[in-house]
Amino acid sequence: DVKVTQSSRYLVKRTGEKVFLECVQDMDHENMFWYRQDPGLGLRLIYFSYDVKMKEKGDIPEGYSVSREKKERFSLILESASTNQTSMYLCASSSEGWNTEAFFGQGTRLTVV
Amino acid sequence: DAKTTQPTSMDCAEGRAANLPCNHSTISGNEYVYWYRQIHSQGPQYIIHGLKNNETNEMASLIITEDRKSSTLILPHATLRDTAVYYCIVKANQGGKLIFGQGTELSVKP
């Protein structure tokens, strides 16, 4: 069974903390994504990686960075967490090409207090 | 990237077919149409995709118009478990990037 695993289902952090959200996929996929989902705003792409050590900004990269040192792992980093980063964060992966589907993790609900 | 337009919400009676429309008038010739759904509190789930021919799998059917400017996702016998937000997406022109719109919230009622 294909799997995208996010390290935490729920997370509470304090304002100003450095936060790491981890995502691991076991499908040898080239592409990995981080989205955030907020009521009324839908899923918005934060960052995208198409290969190890490669990354592209999505629609809302401000306040975030990413790391992809190994093919199976894609980390989202909040350098200094703020309350407006309270959200549901979703990781996904897909293989390269036009004709491929993406697989999503279950999400991490992050609350910044 | 081509944008999609979907109705905000739809209702469907249990056991009936649910037909979810999507407009993608700016789609380019080599872009695929993908459908995903998201059940409350879960990550999105892939349903089906197509280029220009109609497609069918165990979950749904996808009808794409000849000019490719619109498509319809058909759930042939909707159940209560099909209540979800359905997203129509045109595959981005750079690698595997998926850009989600607002989707259609489908409510299947007994």
PDB file of C-alpha atoms in Angstrom:
ATOM      1  CA  ASP A   1       0.000   0.000   0.000  1.00  0.00           C
ATOM      2  CA  VAL A   2       1.441   3.337  -1.042  1.00  0.00           C
ATOM      3  CA  LYS A   3       2.035   5.714   1.773  1.00  0.00           C
ATOM      4  CA  VAL A   4       2.806   9.336   2.537  1.00  0.00           C
ATOM      5  CA  THR A   5       3.430   9.777   6.235  1.00  0.00           C
ATOM      6  CA  GLN A   6       3.472  13.043   8.116  1.00  0.00           C
ATOM      7  CA  SER A   7       5.284  12.983  11.416  1.00  0.00           C
ATOM      8  CA  SER A   8       2.551  14.520  13.560  1.00  0.00           C
ATOM      9  CA  ARG A   9      -1.226  14.654  13.332  1.00  0.00           C
ATOM     10  CA  TYR A  10      -1.535  17.535  15.791  1.00  0.00           C
ATOM     11  CA  LEU A  11       1.102  20.028  16.896  1.00  0.00           C
ATOM     12  CA  VAL A  12       1.023  23.036  19.225  1.00  0.00           C
ATOM     13  CA  LYS A  13       3.918  25.492  19.132  1.00  0.00           C
ATOM     14  CA  ARG A  14       4.672  28.895  20.601  1.00  0.00           C
ATOM     15  CA  THR A  15       5.104  32.095  18.628  1.00  0.00           C
ATOM     16  CA  GLY A  16       8.715  32.545  17.575  1.00  0.00           C
ATOM     17  CA  GLU A  17       9.627  28.863  17.750  1.00  0.00           C
ATOM     18  CA  LYS A  18      11.330  27.127  14.851  1.00  0.00           C
ATOM     19  CA  VAL A  19       9.021  24.372  13.668  1.00  0.00           C
ATOM     20  CA  PHE A  20       9.810  21.349  11.533  1.00  0.00           C
ATOM     21  CA  LEU A  21       7.090  19.393   9.738  1.00  0.00           C
ATOM     22  CA  GLU A  22       8.327  16.123   8.317  1.00  0.00           C
ATOM     23  CA  CYS A  23       6.962  14.101   5.430  1.00  0.00           C
ATOM     24  CA  VAL A  24       8.156  10.716   4.212  1.00  0.00           C
ATOM     25  CA  GLN A  25       7.005   8.767   1.152  1.00  0.00           C
ATOM     26  CA  ASP A  26       7.782   5.142   0.333  1.00  0.00           C
ATOM     27  CA  MET A  27       7.021   5.191  -3.394  1.00  0.00           C
ATOM     28  CA  ASP A  28      10.350   6.486  -4.750  1.00  0.00           C
ATOM     29  CA  HIS A  29       8.529   9.544  -6.115  1.00  0.00           C
ATOM     30  CA  GLU A  30      10.477  12.409  -7.622  1.00  0.00           C
ATOM     31  CA  ASN A  31       7.967  15.140  -6.734  1.00  0.00           C
ATOM     32  CA  MET A  32       6.961  16.218  -3.273  1.00  0.00           C
ATOM     33  CA  PHE A  33       4.705  19.080  -2.201  1.00  0.00           C
ATOM     34  CA  TRP A  34       3.666  21.043   0.855  1.00  0.00           C
ATOM     35  CA  TYR A  35       0.236  22.677   1.012  1.00  0.00           C
ATOM     36  CA  ARG A  36      -1.657  24.521   3.679  1.00  0.00           C
ATOM     37  CA  GLN A  37      -5.415  24.439   3.950  1.00  0.00           C
ATOM     38  CA  ASP A  38      -7.533  27.115   5.590  1.00  0.00           C
ATOM     39  CA  PRO A  39     -11.328  27.513   5.704  1.00  0.00           C
ATOM     40  CA  GLY A  40     -12.553  29.469   2.716  1.00  0.00           C
ATOM     41  CA  LEU A  41      -9.119  29.519   1.056  1.00  0.00           C
ATOM     42  CA  GLY A  42      -8.795  25.902  -0.035  1.00  0.00           C
ATOM     43  CA  LEU A  43      -5.453  24.169  -0.554  1.00  0.00           C
ATOM     44  CA  ARG A  44      -2.598  26.510  -1.341  1.00  0.00           C
ATOM     45  CA  LEU A  45       0.811  25.336  -2.526  1.00  0.00           C
ATOM     46  CA  ILE A  46       3.688  26.469  -0.322  1.00  0.00           C
ATOM     47  CA  TYR A  47       6.689  24.699  -1.872  1.00  0.00           C
ATOM     48  CA  PHE A  48       7.355  21.981  -4.377  1.00  0.00           C
ATOM     49  CA  SER A  49      10.407  19.773  -4.887  1.00  0.00           C
ATOM     50  CA  TYR A  50      11.039  17.832  -8.094  1.00  0.00           C
ATOM     51  CA  ASP A  51      14.311  16.201  -7.034  1.00  0.00           C
ATOM     52  CA  VAL A  52      16.708  15.896  -4.132  1.00  0.00           C
ATOM     53  CA  LYS A  53      18.011  19.325  -3.112  1.00  0.00           C
ATOM     54  CA  MET A  54      15.753  20.992  -5.703  1.00  0.00           C
ATOM     55  CA  LYS A  55      12.828  23.202  -4.759  1.00  0.00           C
ATOM     56  CA  GLU A  56      10.417  25.703  -6.243  1.00  0.00           C
ATOM     57  CA  LYS A  57       8.253  28.264  -4.542  1.00  0.00           C
ATOM     58  CA  GLY A  58       4.548  27.782  -4.671  1.00  0.00           C
ATOM     59  CA  ASP A  59       1.896  30.429  -4.253  1.00  0.00           C
ATOM     60  CA  ILE A  60       2.570  31.298  -0.588  1.00  0.00           C
ATOM     61  CA  PRO A  61       6.231  30.617   0.338  1.00  0.00           C
ATOM     62  CA  GLU A  62       6.684  33.602   2.657  1.00  0.00           C
ATOM     63  CA  GLY A  63       7.604  32.571   6.180  1.00  0.00           C
ATOM     64  CA  TYR A  64       8.480  29.024   5.146  1.00  0.00           C
ATOM     65  CA  SER A  65      11.504  27.134   3.891  1.00  0.00           C
ATOM     66  CA  VAL A  66      11.967  23.513   2.854  1.00  0.00           C
ATOM     67  CA  SER A  67      14.641  20.870   2.835  1.00  0.00           C
ATOM     68  CA  ARG A  68      14.997  17.767   0.703  1.00  0.00           C
ATOM     69  CA  GLU A  69      18.250  15.988   1.474  1.00  0.00           C
ATOM     70  CA  LYS A  70      16.930  12.515   0.637  1.00  0.00           C
ATOM     71  CA  LYS A  71      14.452  11.493  -2.026  1.00  0.00           C
ATOM     72  CA  GLU A  72      11.924  10.075   0.403  1.00  0.00           C
ATOM     73  CA  ARG A  73      11.845  12.965   2.880  1.00  0.00           C
ATOM     74  CA  PHE A  74      10.591  16.542   2.450  1.00  0.00           C
ATOM     75  CA  SER A  75      10.647  18.894   5.418  1.00  0.00           C
ATOM     76  CA  LEU A  76       8.735  22.130   5.852  1.00  0.00           C
ATOM     77  CA  ILE A  77      10.358  24.648   8.183  1.00  0.00           C
ATOM     78  CA  LEU A  78       8.721  27.576   9.882  1.00  0.00           C
ATOM     79  CA  GLU A  79      11.716  29.701  10.820  1.00  0.00           C
ATOM     80  CA  SER A  80       9.823  31.736  13.417  1.00  0.00           C
ATOM     81  CA  ALA A  81       6.283  30.530  13.883  1.00  0.00           C
ATOM     82  CA  SER A  82       3.509  33.095  13.953  1.00  0.00           C
ATOM     83  CA  THR A  83      -0.167  32.803  14.824  1.00  0.00           C
ATOM     84  CA  ASN A  84      -1.169  33.340  11.181  1.00  0.00           C
ATOM     85  CA  GLN A  85       0.598  30.075  10.372  1.00  0.00           C
ATOM     86  CA  THR A  86      -1.958  28.150  12.378  1.00  0.00           C
ATOM     87  CA  SER A  87      -3.377  25.832   9.738  1.00  0.00           C
ATOM     88  CA  MET A  88      -3.714  22.304   8.385  1.00  0.00           C
ATOM     89  CA  TYR A  89      -0.554  21.311   6.503  1.00  0.00           C
ATOM     90  CA  LEU A  90      -0.683  18.609   3.862  1.00  0.00           C
ATOM     91  CA  CYS A  91       2.199  16.817   2.192  1.00  0.00           C
ATOM     92  CA  ALA A  92       1.915  15.001  -1.138  1.00  0.00           C
ATOM     93  CA  SER A  93       4.117  13.110  -3.565  1.00  0.00           C
ATOM     94  CA  SER A  94       3.926  12.020  -7.183  1.00  0.00           C
ATOM     95  CA  SER A  95       6.147  10.491  -9.801  1.00  0.00           C
ATOM     96  CA  GLU A  96       7.460  12.592 -12.654  1.00  0.00           C
ATOM     97  CA  GLY A  97       5.484  13.110 -15.840  1.00  0.00           C
ATOM     98  CA  TRP A  98       2.136  14.410 -17.025  1.00  0.00           C
ATOM     99  CA  ASN A  99       0.116  11.306 -16.477  1.00  0.00           C
ATOM    100  CA  THR A 100       0.564  10.722 -12.775  1.00  0.00           C
ATOM    101  CA  GLU A 101      -1.531  10.983  -9.641  1.00  0.00           C
ATOM    102  CA  ALA A 102      -0.490  12.527  -6.364  1.00  0.00           C
ATOM    103  CA  PHE A 103      -0.772  10.804  -3.000  1.00  0.00           C
ATOM    104  CA  PHE A 104      -1.463  12.834   0.110  1.00  0.00           C
ATOM    105  CA  GLY A 105      -0.641  12.383   3.741  1.00  0.00           C
ATOM    106  CA  GLN A 106      -3.257  12.715   6.469  1.00  0.00           C
ATOM    107  CA  GLY A 107      -2.224  16.219   7.372  1.00  0.00           C
ATOM    108  CA  THR A 108      -0.735  18.003  10.387  1.00  0.00           C
ATOM    109  CA  ARG A 109      -2.934  20.433  12.236  1.00  0.00           C
ATOM    110  CA  LEU A 110      -0.556  23.062  13.577  1.00  0.00           C
ATOM    111  CA  THR A 111      -1.643  25.565  16.194  1.00  0.00           C
ATOM    112  CA  VAL A 112       0.675  28.456  17.011  1.00  0.00           C
ATOM    113  CA  VAL A 113      -0.122  30.132  20.324  1.00  0.00           C
TER     114      VAL A 113
ATOM    115  CA  ASP B   1      -1.503  27.268 -15.551  1.00  0.00           C
ATOM    116  CA  ALA B   2      -5.070  26.737 -16.678  1.00  0.00           C
ATOM    117  CA  LYS B   3      -7.672  27.684 -14.108  1.00  0.00           C
ATOM    118  CA  THR B   4     -10.831  25.754 -13.352  1.00  0.00           C
ATOM    119  CA  THR B   5     -14.308  26.873 -12.343  1.00  0.00           C
ATOM    120  CA  GLN B   6     -16.645  24.659 -10.330  1.00  0.00           C
ATOM    121  CA  PRO B   7     -19.948  25.243  -8.553  1.00  0.00           C
ATOM    122  CA  THR B   8     -19.462  25.884  -4.853  1.00  0.00           C
ATOM    123  CA  SER B   9     -21.884  23.208  -3.712  1.00  0.00           C
ATOM    124  CA  MET B  10     -24.254  20.517  -4.946  1.00  0.00           C
ATOM    125  CA  ASP B  11     -26.718  18.072  -3.450  1.00  0.00           C
ATOM    126  CA  CYS B  12     -27.454  14.556  -4.639  1.00  0.00           C
ATOM    127  CA  ALA B  13     -29.890  11.898  -3.461  1.00  0.00           C
ATOM    128  CA  GLU B  14     -28.377   8.644  -2.282  1.00  0.00           C
ATOM    129  CA  GLY B  15     -28.390   6.027  -5.032  1.00  0.00           C
ATOM    130  CA  ARG B  16     -28.668   8.582  -7.811  1.00  0.00           C
ATOM    131  CA  ALA B  17     -25.911   9.677 -10.141  1.00  0.00           C
ATOM    132  CA  ALA B  18     -23.919  12.722  -9.092  1.00  0.00           C
ATOM    133  CA  ASN B  19     -22.735  14.862 -12.011  1.00  0.00           C
ATOM    134  CA  LEU B  20     -20.092  17.400 -11.081  1.00  0.00           C
ATOM    135  CA  PRO B  21     -19.216  19.968 -13.780  1.00  0.00           C
ATOM    136  CA  CYS B  22     -15.945  21.780 -14.296  1.00  0.00           C
ATOM    137  CA  ASN B  23     -14.961  24.522 -16.744  1.00  0.00           C
ATOM    138  CA  HIS B  24     -11.349  24.790 -17.897  1.00  0.00           C
ATOM    139  CA  SER B  25     -11.596  26.975 -20.975  1.00  0.00           C
ATOM    140  CA  THR B  26      -7.898  27.915 -21.037  1.00  0.00           C
ATOM    141  CA  ILE B  27      -6.582  24.359 -20.957  1.00  0.00           C
ATOM    142  CA  SER B  28      -3.674  23.753 -23.307  1.00  0.00           C
ATOM    143  CA  GLY B  29      -3.340  20.812 -25.648  1.00  0.00           C
ATOM    144  CA  ASN B  30      -1.082  18.631 -23.513  1.00  0.00           C
ATOM    145  CA  GLU B  31      -2.632  19.284 -20.105  1.00  0.00           C
ATOM    146  CA  TYR B  32      -4.599  16.582 -18.333  1.00  0.00           C
ATOM    147  CA  VAL B  33      -7.769  17.034 -16.297  1.00  0.00           C
ATOM    148  CA  TYR B  34      -7.545  15.476 -12.837  1.00  0.00           C
ATOM    149  CA  TRP B  35     -10.209  14.958 -10.198  1.00  0.00           C
ATOM    150  CA  TYR B  36      -9.542  14.579  -6.495  1.00  0.00           C
ATOM    151  CA  ARG B  37     -11.844  14.523  -3.515  1.00  0.00           C
ATOM    152  CA  GLN B  38     -11.338  15.359   0.122  1.00  0.00           C
ATOM    153  CA  ILE B  39     -13.448  13.829   2.822  1.00  0.00           C
ATOM    154  CA  HIS B  40     -13.579  15.851   5.998  1.00  0.00           C
ATOM    155  CA  SER B  41     -10.378  15.695   8.077  1.00  0.00           C
ATOM    156  CA  GLN B  42      -8.516  13.601   5.517  1.00  0.00           C
ATOM    157  CA  GLY B  43      -5.972  14.340   2.803  1.00  0.00           C
ATOM    158  CA  PRO B  44      -7.212  14.606  -0.799  1.00  0.00           C
ATOM    159  CA  GLN B  45      -7.679  11.344  -2.677  1.00  0.00           C
ATOM    160  CA  TYR B  46      -7.150  10.811  -6.391  1.00  0.00           C
ATOM    161  CA  ILE B  47     -10.261   9.776  -8.346  1.00  0.00           C
ATOM    162  CA  ILE B  48      -9.590   9.835 -12.079  1.00  0.00           C
ATOM    163  CA  HIS B  49      -7.876  11.773 -14.843  1.00  0.00           C
ATOM    164  CA  GLY B  50      -8.058  12.126 -18.622  1.00  0.00           C
ATOM    165  CA  LEU B  51      -6.671  13.970 -21.613  1.00  0.00           C
ATOM    166  CA  LYS B  52      -9.421  14.008 -24.235  1.00  0.00           C
ATOM    167  CA  ASN B  53     -11.144  10.641 -24.211  1.00  0.00           C
ATOM    168  CA  ASN B  54     -13.785   9.667 -21.699  1.00  0.00           C
ATOM    169  CA  GLU B  55     -12.445   7.585 -18.854  1.00  0.00           C
ATOM    170  CA  THR B  56     -14.005   5.172 -16.374  1.00  0.00           C
ATOM    171  CA  ASN B  57     -12.652   3.377 -13.337  1.00  0.00           C
ATOM    172  CA  GLU B  58     -14.119   1.677 -10.296  1.00  0.00           C
ATOM    173  CA  MET B  59     -14.854   4.992  -8.627  1.00  0.00           C
ATOM    174  CA  ALA B  60     -16.184   7.262 -11.348  1.00  0.00           C
ATOM    175  CA  SER B  61     -16.469   8.267 -14.978  1.00  0.00           C
ATOM    176  CA  LEU B  62     -14.958  11.356 -16.561  1.00  0.00           C
ATOM    177  CA  ILE B  63     -16.550  12.964 -19.578  1.00  0.00           C
ATOM    178  CA  ILE B  64     -14.454  15.590 -21.392  1.00  0.00           C
ATOM    179  CA  THR B  65     -16.054  17.721 -24.099  1.00  0.00           C
ATOM    180  CA  GLU B  66     -14.619  17.555 -27.590  1.00  0.00           C
ATOM    181  CA  ASP B  67     -13.168  21.066 -27.339  1.00  0.00           C
ATOM    182  CA  ARG B  68     -11.732  20.114 -23.898  1.00  0.00           C
ATOM    183  CA  LYS B  69     -13.025  23.305 -22.343  1.00  0.00           C
ATOM    184  CA  SER B  70     -15.151  21.512 -19.783  1.00  0.00           C
ATOM    185  CA  SER B  71     -15.598  18.149 -18.142  1.00  0.00           C
ATOM    186  CA  THR B  72     -18.022  16.281 -15.898  1.00  0.00           C
ATOM    187  CA  LEU B  73     -17.228  13.814 -13.145  1.00  0.00           C
ATOM    188  CA  ILE B  74     -19.939  11.205 -12.727  1.00  0.00           C
ATOM    189  CA  LEU B  75     -20.427   9.125  -9.589  1.00  0.00           C
ATOM    190  CA  PRO B  76     -22.948   6.599 -10.940  1.00  0.00           C
ATOM    191  CA  HIS B  77     -24.614   5.580  -7.672  1.00  0.00           C
ATOM    192  CA  ALA B  78     -23.764   8.100  -4.982  1.00  0.00           C
ATOM    193  CA  THR B  79     -23.596   6.921  -1.370  1.00  0.00           C
ATOM    194  CA  LEU B  80     -23.432   8.882   1.878  1.00  0.00           C
ATOM    195  CA  ARG B  81     -19.690   8.163   1.951  1.00  0.00           C
ATOM    196  CA  ASP B  82     -19.277  10.173  -1.255  1.00  0.00           C
ATOM    197  CA  THR B  83     -20.047  13.369   0.662  1.00  0.00           C
ATOM    198  CA  ALA B  84     -16.844  15.367   0.181  1.00  0.00           C
ATOM    199  CA  VAL B  85     -15.251  18.338  -1.563  1.00  0.00           C
ATOM    200  CA  TYR B  86     -14.423  17.489  -5.174  1.00  0.00           C
ATOM    201  CA  TYR B  87     -11.579  19.257  -6.927  1.00  0.00           C
ATOM    202  CA  CYS B  88     -11.115  19.553 -10.665  1.00  0.00           C
ATOM    203  CA  ILE B  89      -7.506  20.343 -11.530  1.00  0.00           C
ATOM    204  CA  VAL B  90      -5.638  20.919 -14.743  1.00  0.00           C
ATOM    205  CA  LYS B  91      -2.113  19.608 -14.448  1.00  0.00           C
ATOM    206  CA  ALA B  92       0.365  22.470 -14.210  1.00  0.00           C
ATOM    207  CA  ASN B  93       2.794  23.056 -17.036  1.00  0.00           C
ATOM    208  CA  GLN B  94       5.880  22.466 -14.882  1.00  0.00           C
ATOM    209  CA  GLY B  95       6.466  18.952 -13.724  1.00  0.00           C
ATOM    210  CA  GLY B  96       3.960  17.539 -11.287  1.00  0.00           C
ATOM    211  CA  LYS B  97       2.766  20.716  -9.611  1.00  0.00           C
ATOM    212  CA  LEU B  98      -0.927  20.572  -8.696  1.00  0.00           C
ATOM    213  CA  ILE B  99      -2.819  23.795  -8.156  1.00  0.00           C
ATOM    214  CA  PHE B 100      -6.145  23.377  -6.363  1.00  0.00           C
ATOM    215  CA  GLY B 101      -9.178  25.607  -6.797  1.00  0.00           C
ATOM    216  CA  GLN B 102     -12.052  25.935  -4.345  1.00  0.00           C
ATOM    217  CA  GLY B 103     -13.767  22.708  -5.373  1.00  0.00           C
ATOM    218  CA  THR B 104     -17.413  21.608  -5.163  1.00  0.00           C
ATOM    219  CA  GLU B 105     -18.843  20.514  -1.845  1.00  0.00           C
ATOM    220  CA  LEU B 106     -21.059  17.537  -2.646  1.00  0.00           C
ATOM    221  CA  SER B 107     -23.656  16.526  -0.084  1.00  0.00           C
ATOM    222  CA  VAL B 108     -25.262  13.135  -0.615  1.00  0.00           C
ATOM    223  CA  LYS B 109     -28.561  12.971   1.234  1.00  0.00           C
ATOM    224  CA  PRO B 110     -30.609   9.913   2.250  1.00  0.00           C
TER     225      PRO B 110
END
